[in-house]
């Protein structure tokens, strides 16, 4: 039996085995027909059956010899089938010697077909990384190149219907992007100037120009594929447990077959025991479930590094979550305006125009408040270091900045409002117009996501942030967290997570920054925000949310519990069915053709396990509607 991951060489080997099995089956049928038509010419019939058994003996014996040199769980099946063939030859039962491996080969090909299906999903995803790109050259001309030749800093053009060739930031244009292949989100991403976009997304409309930020394996999609491949290669804990006792299992089966032969003196019963004891269904129960679970998670924009973490997610009891970039967007946004002016859009256009003339974070946040067409023409732009920016407009001198700027300009201002965040004033023609209050906005789904986790049993929730206590307390009140630790350094976060584990809790740690990497590594399961997370945080995490939708945390837990339930059923099928067939075989209840009946029943149990694991692929959680904030 092949391993869960099939290389191209293994796929060719399976095709050869299937071809030999088809030829052997033809000879076997011809031999049986000859025996029926000419019962007195048994020599010809036996010759046909013997040739048929030799054809399928080649791959079976080769696999058994390989498994002796390189022991594995799957090798036990190859060894048992080889022993059953040798036993059939020794007793002169050429029909069993031919039909038994034919049945097993057909069963193995069916199993491998299901495994190849998961590889085809990865291969299809991999095709998204290869596409053509319209590279904008220094003289403004555009040439089509393979996206594999793109470098960081290149400018590319993406037309409607084109696939985004690499991760990048929008330089100009506006369009809706289908990001479902990468993030699992059904809602299109509205891309405009300054927005980060993923390679592999499809431009539904509009024309974009992007500056490439990541290419190839370093891109988001490249990391998606690498994580899926690594996760499929990992071994679930139950598989490692079975491997530990593989040798003992083989000895037990041989002893049971010997006892059956000694008690019953029935060669068919002994051969049936060897075939029935093949642990294919039990061996496949864990990897088949893990592969299905990992594939479903990837479809939802959740990347799981190892099937072990897929299991750990089911037992979590607490949540430790970062603030900036996790519960919040991590960028300044306009919170409110305090003004007596009736036309707010005029104020926003003026603020955006002045903000576009400065590189200060507050100015950059205000620059996006208006479109390029709405920006005012400015002249004599002067940036006051640490205070703000002043420029001339058609209606006089305009100013944007800190309260101290207006004192220097001699402009009377109303009292500065109380606000836990940056404040910028706006004036025009010597007259003060408004206070602009900025803050890092809470993600709209944060409260809903945390409530879902509480409903799932993660009732203990801690906000762990390096931000100020007042900011942390305000956010915690907004999202419904009662336990807060602010102004925490990376080592403080690490110690707090270790303290949670020491107190008997099993925490899920969620973060996105460099200062979260130690805590992510220490948690039972570390979850990183993939859209804007630091590379070191992504490397330290066990799970990555590509779309950074916090509601996918609940999806992780629900999927994990569904996988556990599926695995338990699969283990029961694999173990219970195998034991039942062995008992029937040992007592001779499978009849004169016991070995062949055992082979058929064995393959049936394997297909039941694969079918049950395949039911996981129907797991689907659409985007939930955001709750209205009261």
XYZ file of C-alpha atoms in Angstrom:
630
model
C 0.000 0.000 0.000
C 1.305 3.459 -0.827
C 1.861 6.166 1.695
C -0.712 8.931 2.021
C 1.341 11.277 -0.170
C 1.932 9.911 -3.665
C 4.856 11.047 -5.770
C 4.716 10.838 -9.569
C 6.840 7.655 -9.363
C 4.343 6.122 -6.932
C 1.480 7.032 -9.248
C 3.261 5.306 -12.162
C 3.837 2.262 -9.939
C 0.122 2.140 -9.112
C -0.686 2.291 -12.839
C 1.686 -0.616 -13.532
C 0.160 -2.667 -10.721
C -3.313 -2.004 -12.102
C -2.222 -3.090 -15.590
C -0.727 -6.343 -14.256
C -3.865 -6.950 -12.180
C -6.051 -6.520 -15.289
C -3.910 -8.993 -17.280
C -3.914 -11.464 -14.378
C -7.680 -11.125 -14.036
C -8.093 -11.953 -17.721
C -5.939 -15.074 -17.384
C -7.761 -16.072 -14.208
C -11.163 -15.801 -15.917
C -9.811 -17.772 -18.889
C -8.511 -20.469 -16.523
C -11.860 -20.764 -14.736
C -13.742 -20.931 -18.063
C -11.338 -23.648 -19.266
C -11.882 -25.584 -16.024
C -15.645 -25.372 -16.572
C -15.566 -26.286 -20.270
C -12.887 -29.006 -20.016
C -12.841 -30.352 -16.440
C -10.614 -33.228 -17.463
C -7.830 -30.899 -18.677
C -6.878 -29.494 -15.273
C -3.259 -28.978 -16.316
C -4.143 -26.173 -18.763
C -6.399 -24.505 -16.198
C -3.730 -24.725 -13.510
C -1.143 -23.292 -15.914
C -3.340 -20.242 -16.659
C -4.011 -19.676 -12.957
C -0.297 -20.089 -12.179
C 0.726 -17.507 -14.780
C -1.946 -15.126 -13.442
C -0.605 -15.488 -9.897
C 2.983 -14.913 -11.071
C 2.004 -11.683 -12.836
C 0.605 -10.132 -9.649
C 3.251 -11.756 -7.467
C 5.939 -9.415 -8.839
C 4.573 -6.141 -7.373
C 3.354 -7.851 -4.198
C 6.702 -9.502 -3.428
C 8.624 -6.350 -4.348
C 6.505 -4.270 -1.947
C 6.927 -6.881 0.806
C 10.727 -6.940 0.344
C 10.855 -3.127 0.414
C 8.789 -3.061 3.626
C 11.233 -5.462 5.287
C 14.117 -3.095 4.491
C 12.145 0.044 5.399
C 9.524 -0.911 8.024
C 6.279 1.053 8.096
C 2.638 0.608 8.985
C 1.668 0.198 5.350
C 4.390 -2.437 4.950
C 2.541 -4.772 7.328
C -0.207 -5.177 4.731
C 2.324 -5.929 1.967
C 4.039 -8.545 4.163
C 0.774 -10.248 5.162
C -0.459 -10.448 1.558
C 2.913 -11.864 0.447
C 2.720 -14.514 3.207
C -0.849 -15.367 2.184
C 0.314 -15.815 -1.450
C 3.192 -18.073 -0.398
C 0.768 -20.082 1.748
C -1.644 -20.478 -1.173
C 1.184 -21.634 -3.439
C 2.373 -24.080 -0.778
C -1.078 -25.651 -0.510
C -1.531 -25.735 -4.303
C -4.437 -23.251 -4.242
C -3.467 -21.292 -7.361
C -6.928 -19.691 -7.627
C -6.479 -18.019 -4.227
C -2.850 -17.151 -5.039
C -4.031 -15.244 -8.118
C -7.338 -13.755 -6.990
C -6.176 -12.580 -3.546
C -3.541 -10.063 -4.744
C -5.819 -8.952 -7.600
C -8.535 -7.991 -5.115
C -5.987 -6.193 -2.892
C -4.411 -4.302 -5.824
C -7.797 -3.045 -6.996
C -8.592 -1.977 -3.427
C -5.271 -0.155 -3.068
C -5.764 1.685 -6.348
C -9.135 2.928 -5.120
C -7.518 4.131 -1.900
C -4.741 5.875 -3.798
C -7.282 7.520 -6.093
C -8.787 9.246 -3.058
C -5.333 10.384 -1.903
C -4.440 11.667 -5.368
C -7.603 13.807 -5.130
C -6.071 15.811 -2.282
C -2.855 16.234 -4.272
C -4.819 17.475 -7.269
C -6.298 20.170 -5.026
C -2.796 21.314 -4.070
C -1.673 21.082 -7.706
C -4.618 23.231 -8.795
C -3.739 25.743 -6.097
C -0.131 25.670 -7.278
C -1.229 26.626 -10.796
C -2.398 29.948 -9.375
C 1.217 30.855 -8.617
C 2.157 30.587 -12.307
C 0.653 33.182 -14.632
C 1.567 35.968 -17.016
C 2.191 39.491 -15.755
C 2.045 42.849 -17.534
C 5.290 44.463 -16.399
C 5.437 48.271 -16.609
C 8.935 49.273 -17.724
C 10.833 52.461 -16.888
C 9.777 54.170 -20.155
C 6.105 53.398 -19.477
C 5.814 50.586 -22.011
C 4.218 47.285 -20.996
C 5.579 43.814 -21.737
C 4.115 40.415 -20.862
C 6.420 38.259 -18.744
C 6.144 35.115 -16.646
C 5.280 36.145 -13.086
C 8.138 33.953 -11.873
C 10.550 36.575 -13.256
C 9.050 39.442 -11.221
C 11.130 41.094 -8.504
C 10.186 43.077 -5.425
C 9.636 46.713 -6.416
C 8.433 45.992 -9.974
C 5.292 47.730 -11.212
C 2.644 45.598 -12.914
C -0.682 46.310 -14.557
C -3.704 44.104 -13.821
C -6.663 44.373 -16.169
C -10.225 43.205 -15.544
C -10.292 39.403 -15.756
C -6.560 39.066 -15.078
C -5.079 37.196 -12.144
C -2.930 39.240 -9.755
C 0.595 37.926 -10.492
C 2.160 38.517 -7.054
C 1.533 40.115 -3.663
C 1.616 43.884 -3.942
C 0.230 47.266 -2.966
C -2.105 49.259 -5.220
C -0.441 52.334 -6.745
C -3.402 53.507 -8.836
C -6.864 52.420 -9.882
C -9.808 50.780 -8.185
C -11.316 47.314 -8.631
C -13.082 44.418 -6.924
C -10.907 41.326 -6.392
C -12.061 37.740 -5.948
C -9.748 36.453 -3.174
C -11.649 33.207 -2.480
C -8.799 30.893 -3.626
C -6.488 32.427 -1.014
C -8.601 33.698 1.891
C -11.728 31.572 1.524
C -13.845 34.721 1.642
C -16.822 34.932 -0.694
C -17.087 38.732 -0.470
C -14.867 40.525 -3.047
C -12.065 42.741 -1.758
C -12.440 46.378 -2.771
C -8.926 47.369 -3.860
C -7.916 51.027 -4.049
C -4.727 53.041 -3.632
C -2.634 51.772 -0.719
C -4.487 48.455 -0.280
C -2.419 45.258 0.013
C -3.513 42.553 -2.454
C -2.682 38.840 -2.759
C -1.161 37.054 -5.724
C -3.697 34.625 -7.224
C -6.700 36.934 -6.685
C -8.815 37.667 -9.791
C -9.557 41.225 -10.900
C -13.323 41.318 -11.463
C -13.461 44.861 -12.823
C -11.382 48.003 -13.180
C -7.710 48.569 -13.963
C -4.994 48.421 -11.280
C -1.317 49.225 -11.112
C 0.561 47.424 -8.339
C 3.999 47.586 -6.835
C 5.194 44.025 -6.199
C 6.055 43.333 -2.542
C 6.446 39.507 -2.497
C 6.904 36.897 -5.210
C 7.098 33.115 -5.580
C 7.395 31.080 -2.392
C 7.524 34.272 -0.311
C 4.069 35.351 -1.499
C 0.949 34.601 0.522
C -0.210 31.964 -1.961
C 3.255 30.379 -2.005
C 3.136 30.075 1.768
C -0.385 28.594 1.548
C 0.861 25.785 -0.690
C 3.978 25.146 1.403
C 1.942 24.922 4.610
C -0.572 22.533 3.048
C 2.210 20.259 1.821
C 3.969 20.305 5.198
C 0.714 19.611 7.009
C -0.106 16.605 4.802
C 3.358 15.125 5.343
C 3.027 15.331 9.131
C 1.900 12.266 11.071
C -1.073 12.396 13.445
C -0.380 11.185 17.025
C -2.464 8.032 16.569
C -0.374 7.092 13.513
C 2.838 7.442 15.521
C 1.316 5.263 18.266
C 0.430 2.535 15.759
C 3.921 2.654 14.259
C 5.438 2.069 17.689
C 3.641 -1.278 18.005
C 3.796 -2.337 14.327
C 6.381 -5.072 14.980
C 4.419 -6.536 17.883
C 1.249 -6.540 15.787
C 2.960 -8.544 13.039
C 4.158 -11.173 15.532
C 0.659 -11.411 17.055
C -0.943 -11.995 13.629
C 1.565 -14.731 12.741
C 0.931 -16.472 16.067
C -2.825 -16.278 15.525
C -2.487 -17.705 11.989
C -0.298 -20.546 13.326
C -2.814 -21.359 16.067
C -5.638 -21.345 13.509
C -3.717 -23.780 11.283
C -2.876 -26.005 14.277
C -6.467 -26.116 15.619
C -8.454 -26.308 12.370
C -5.898 -27.809 9.957
C -7.667 -25.609 7.409
C -5.328 -23.764 5.042
C -8.098 -21.410 3.877
C -8.824 -20.355 7.476
C -5.120 -19.627 8.062
C -4.853 -17.582 4.834
C -8.069 -15.739 5.725
C -6.587 -14.725 9.091
C -3.488 -13.288 7.385
C -5.611 -11.281 4.951
C -8.207 -10.194 7.502
C -5.508 -8.860 9.851
C -4.214 -6.349 7.250
C -4.652 -3.032 9.140
C -5.283 -0.836 6.085
C -8.506 0.727 7.384
C -7.006 1.434 10.806
C -3.797 2.841 9.296
C -5.736 5.120 6.911
C -8.220 6.334 9.534
C -5.998 9.120 10.894
C -4.241 10.400 7.742
C -7.448 10.327 5.676
C -9.222 12.420 8.333
C -6.266 14.785 8.681
C -5.944 15.343 4.926
C -9.664 16.097 4.614
C -9.557 18.452 7.621
C -6.510 20.346 6.337
C -8.064 20.717 2.880
C -11.315 22.066 4.361
C -9.372 24.478 6.587
C -7.426 25.796 3.582
C -10.703 26.342 1.747
C -11.788 28.602 4.617
C -8.540 30.593 4.564
C -7.079 28.701 7.544
C -3.613 27.190 7.204
C -2.705 24.478 9.727
C 0.971 23.503 9.907
C 0.418 19.999 11.276
C -2.476 17.624 11.822
C -1.408 17.517 15.484
C -2.586 21.123 15.890
C -5.829 20.221 14.133
C -6.457 17.864 17.057
C -5.211 20.301 19.734
C -7.793 22.897 18.662
C -10.585 20.673 19.963
C -9.365 20.842 23.594
C -8.663 24.567 24.070
C -10.091 26.186 27.203
C -8.844 29.797 27.117
C -7.923 32.629 24.762
C -4.984 35.041 24.948
C -5.341 37.727 22.296
C -3.261 40.696 21.166
C -4.827 44.083 20.389
C -3.123 45.973 17.574
C -3.592 44.277 14.206
C -5.572 41.438 15.798
C -8.682 42.848 17.457
C -8.050 46.177 15.711
C -6.968 47.030 12.176
C -3.565 48.268 13.363
C -3.800 51.538 11.445
C -5.093 54.967 12.427
C -8.539 55.896 11.149
C -10.766 58.919 11.590
C -12.805 58.295 14.733
C -14.941 61.459 14.873
C -15.027 65.179 14.004
C -15.839 67.995 16.421
C -16.961 70.971 14.366
C -19.738 73.491 13.893
C -19.291 73.597 10.113
C -22.345 72.228 8.240
C -20.513 70.614 5.298
C -18.337 67.763 6.615
C -17.226 66.649 3.137
C -15.561 70.010 2.527
C -13.615 69.538 5.765
C -12.636 65.997 4.789
C -11.425 67.141 1.358
C -9.292 69.881 2.932
C -7.865 67.512 5.569
C -7.082 64.869 2.937
C -5.349 67.448 0.725
C -3.096 68.630 3.546
C -2.560 65.038 4.735
C -1.359 64.023 1.268
C 1.423 66.604 1.550
C 2.967 64.972 4.628
C 4.468 61.564 5.506
C 3.414 61.650 9.173
C 1.237 58.650 10.213
C -1.639 60.949 11.206
C -1.423 62.754 7.875
C -1.323 59.474 5.967
C -4.459 58.344 7.801
C -6.277 61.536 6.791
C -5.022 61.419 3.191
C -7.422 58.598 2.378
C -10.535 60.555 3.336
C -11.025 61.866 -0.220
C -10.488 60.624 -3.745
C -7.769 61.962 -6.024
C -10.351 64.086 -7.857
C -11.556 65.694 -4.600
C -8.104 66.848 -3.463
C -7.488 70.607 -3.523
C -4.613 72.294 -5.327
C -1.978 73.357 -2.761
C 0.960 75.704 -3.128
C 3.773 76.854 -0.836
C 3.567 73.649 1.234
C 5.522 73.877 4.485
C 5.800 70.977 6.931
C 6.419 72.057 10.526
C 8.500 69.284 12.095
C 6.501 67.551 14.830
C 3.631 70.036 14.558
C 1.831 69.672 11.224
C 1.628 71.068 7.721
C 0.712 74.525 6.336
C -0.087 75.356 2.699
C -1.783 77.946 0.504
C -5.178 77.231 -1.111
C -7.503 79.299 -3.270
C -9.299 80.425 -0.090
C -6.222 81.327 1.932
C -3.720 79.607 4.175
C -4.725 76.173 5.464
C -3.218 74.327 8.421
C -3.421 70.779 9.763
C -1.665 69.654 12.920
C -1.256 69.569 16.679
C -2.793 72.219 18.986
C 0.669 73.820 19.384
C 0.720 74.589 15.634
C -2.296 76.861 15.937
C -0.761 78.678 18.917
C 2.246 79.502 16.736
C -0.032 80.644 13.906
C -2.078 82.792 16.280
C -5.334 80.980 15.532
C -7.850 80.781 18.369
C -9.088 77.223 18.976
C -11.858 75.765 21.128
C -10.773 73.540 24.046
C -8.968 70.394 22.971
C -11.409 67.488 23.380
C -10.560 64.574 25.646
C -9.577 61.651 23.474
C -7.337 58.633 24.014
C -5.521 58.895 20.707
C -4.073 61.355 18.158
C -5.884 64.671 17.629
C -5.388 67.003 14.664
C -6.786 70.485 14.232
C -7.847 72.000 10.900
C -7.925 75.697 9.983
C -8.479 77.746 6.821
C -7.929 81.461 6.238
C -7.032 82.105 9.873
C -10.252 80.508 11.120
C -10.280 77.243 13.079
C -12.659 74.695 11.555
C -12.538 71.371 13.383
C -10.818 68.873 15.648
C -10.199 65.536 13.940
C -10.037 62.639 16.402
C -8.193 59.518 15.225
C -7.949 56.021 16.674
C -7.096 52.452 15.801
C -10.516 51.030 14.894
C -11.873 47.791 16.335
C -12.609 45.123 13.734
C -16.393 44.928 13.278
C -16.450 41.145 13.779
C -14.327 41.156 16.982
C -17.163 41.086 19.545
C -19.064 38.429 17.595
C -15.946 36.261 17.196
C -15.092 36.377 20.906
C -18.676 35.523 21.868
C -18.549 32.505 19.533
C -15.398 31.293 21.277
C -17.055 31.693 24.690
C -19.986 29.629 23.427
C -17.486 26.966 22.309
C -15.991 26.677 25.790
C -13.166 29.249 25.665
C -14.760 31.274 28.445
C -11.488 32.533 29.953
C -10.287 35.364 27.685
C -7.327 37.673 28.243
C -6.391 40.808 26.310
C -2.589 40.958 26.338
C -1.147 44.099 24.736
C 1.836 46.410 24.812
C -0.464 49.424 24.500
C -1.467 51.813 27.284
C -3.795 50.650 30.051
C -6.537 53.179 29.214
C -6.593 52.147 25.537
C -6.614 48.448 26.459
C -9.434 48.893 28.997
C -11.560 50.789 26.472
C -11.108 48.120 23.823
C -11.757 45.270 26.283
C -15.041 46.894 27.291
C -15.986 47.263 23.638
C -15.375 43.602 22.702
C -16.475 41.984 25.970
C -13.186 40.923 27.585
C -12.883 41.323 31.360
C -9.233 40.300 31.934
C -6.678 42.838 30.642
C -2.888 43.127 30.880
C -1.457 46.238 29.218
C 2.050 47.629 28.542
C 3.331 44.059 28.225
C 6.773 43.441 26.734
C 7.435 40.270 24.665
C 8.857 38.445 27.695
C 5.838 39.534 29.762
C 3.534 38.016 27.143
C 5.547 34.809 27.156
C 5.441 34.544 30.965
C 1.708 35.200 31.057
C 1.014 32.448 28.510
C 3.247 30.018 30.424
C 1.377 31.006 33.584
C -1.937 30.153 31.896
C -0.622 26.705 30.990
C 0.793 26.241 34.499
C -2.655 27.012 35.932
C -4.160 24.129 33.997
C -5.604 26.062 31.061
C -5.008 25.257 27.396
C -4.742 28.650 25.712
C -5.169 29.649 22.097
C -2.784 32.583 21.559
C -3.719 35.012 18.773
C -1.419 37.784 17.520
C 0.276 39.313 14.511
C 3.360 41.246 15.554
C 7.015 40.569 16.248
C 6.336 41.078 19.948
C 3.788 38.215 19.829
C 6.133 35.572 18.392
C 7.325 34.193 21.759
C 3.785 33.939 23.089
C 2.553 32.301 19.864
C 5.219 29.646 20.149
C 4.452 28.998 23.830
C 0.672 28.602 23.481
C -0.981 25.217 23.019
C -2.040 26.579 19.621
C -0.656 29.840 18.224
C -2.760 31.649 15.620
C -1.281 34.446 13.460
C -3.133 37.041 11.418
C -1.911 36.357 7.891
C -3.003 39.474 6.008
C -0.758 41.939 7.814
C 1.199 39.782 10.231
C 4.949 40.017 10.671
C 6.949 37.211 9.066
C 8.370 36.073 12.415
C 4.833 35.849 13.852
C 3.727 33.738 10.876
C 6.762 31.491 11.322
C 6.050 31.058 15.054
C 2.352 30.291 14.663
C 0.743 26.858 14.337
C -2.286 28.225 12.481
C -2.453 31.182 10.066
C -5.650 33.069 9.218
C -4.952 34.374 5.715
C -7.964 36.677 5.595
C -7.537 37.821 9.232
C -11.283 37.389 9.848
C -11.523 36.694 13.578
C -14.681 34.643 13.120
C -12.498 31.958 11.560
C -11.188 31.230 15.081
C -14.560 29.674 15.822
C -14.384 27.818 12.514
C -11.030 26.355 13.603
C -12.491 24.943 16.808
C -15.674 23.617 15.194
C -13.736 21.964 12.357
C -11.306 20.412 14.837
C -14.118 18.893 16.848
C -15.768 17.590 13.694
C -12.432 16.014 12.685
C -12.084 14.365 16.081
C -15.575 12.891 15.826
C -14.818 11.620 12.313
C -11.506 10.122 13.474
C -13.181 8.318 16.352
C -15.702 6.763 13.967
C -12.916 5.808 11.568
C -10.891 4.129 14.315
C -13.965 2.200 15.421
C -14.584 1.088 11.820
C -10.935 0.196 11.228
C -10.384 -1.627 14.515
C -13.814 -3.181 14.978
C -14.160 -4.388 11.387
C -10.654 -5.886 11.371
C -11.230 -7.742 14.643
C -14.580 -9.047 13.400
C -13.103 -10.392 10.139
C -10.192 -11.992 12.012
C -12.577 -13.767 14.406
C -14.762 -15.022 11.545
C -11.668 -16.148 9.644
C -10.111 -17.917 12.662
C -13.270 -19.944 13.299
C -13.610 -20.849 9.621
C -16.934 -19.004 9.294
C -15.958 -17.385 5.977
C -16.303 -20.689 4.148
C -14.147 -22.482 1.600
C -13.134 -19.229 -0.107
C -12.283 -17.592 3.207
C -9.151 -15.722 2.057
C -10.919 -14.105 -0.897
C -13.967 -13.169 1.172
C -11.640 -11.687 3.795
C -9.907 -9.645 1.065
C -13.237 -8.275 -0.189
C -14.414 -7.417 3.346
C -11.030 -5.853 4.107
C -11.264 -3.522 1.100
C -14.848 -2.669 1.986
C -13.765 -1.481 5.439
C -11.021 0.643 3.870
C -13.499 2.284 1.511
C -15.870 2.933 4.443
C -13.073 4.763 6.296
C -12.195 6.858 3.230
C -15.862 7.610 2.594
C -16.415 8.718 6.176
C -13.337 10.984 6.007
C -14.630 12.361 2.703
C -17.802 13.532 4.461
C -15.633 16.166 6.138
C -15.181 17.833 2.761
C -18.828 18.929 2.959
C -17.992 21.065 6.009
C -18.693 24.656 4.958
C -19.098 27.820 6.998
C -20.071 30.880 4.963
C -19.247 34.385 6.108
C -21.608 35.303 8.904
C -23.450 38.569 8.862
C -21.862 41.070 11.202
C -23.873 41.922 14.282
C -25.131 45.457 14.481
C -23.350 47.409 17.178
C -25.677 48.940 19.668
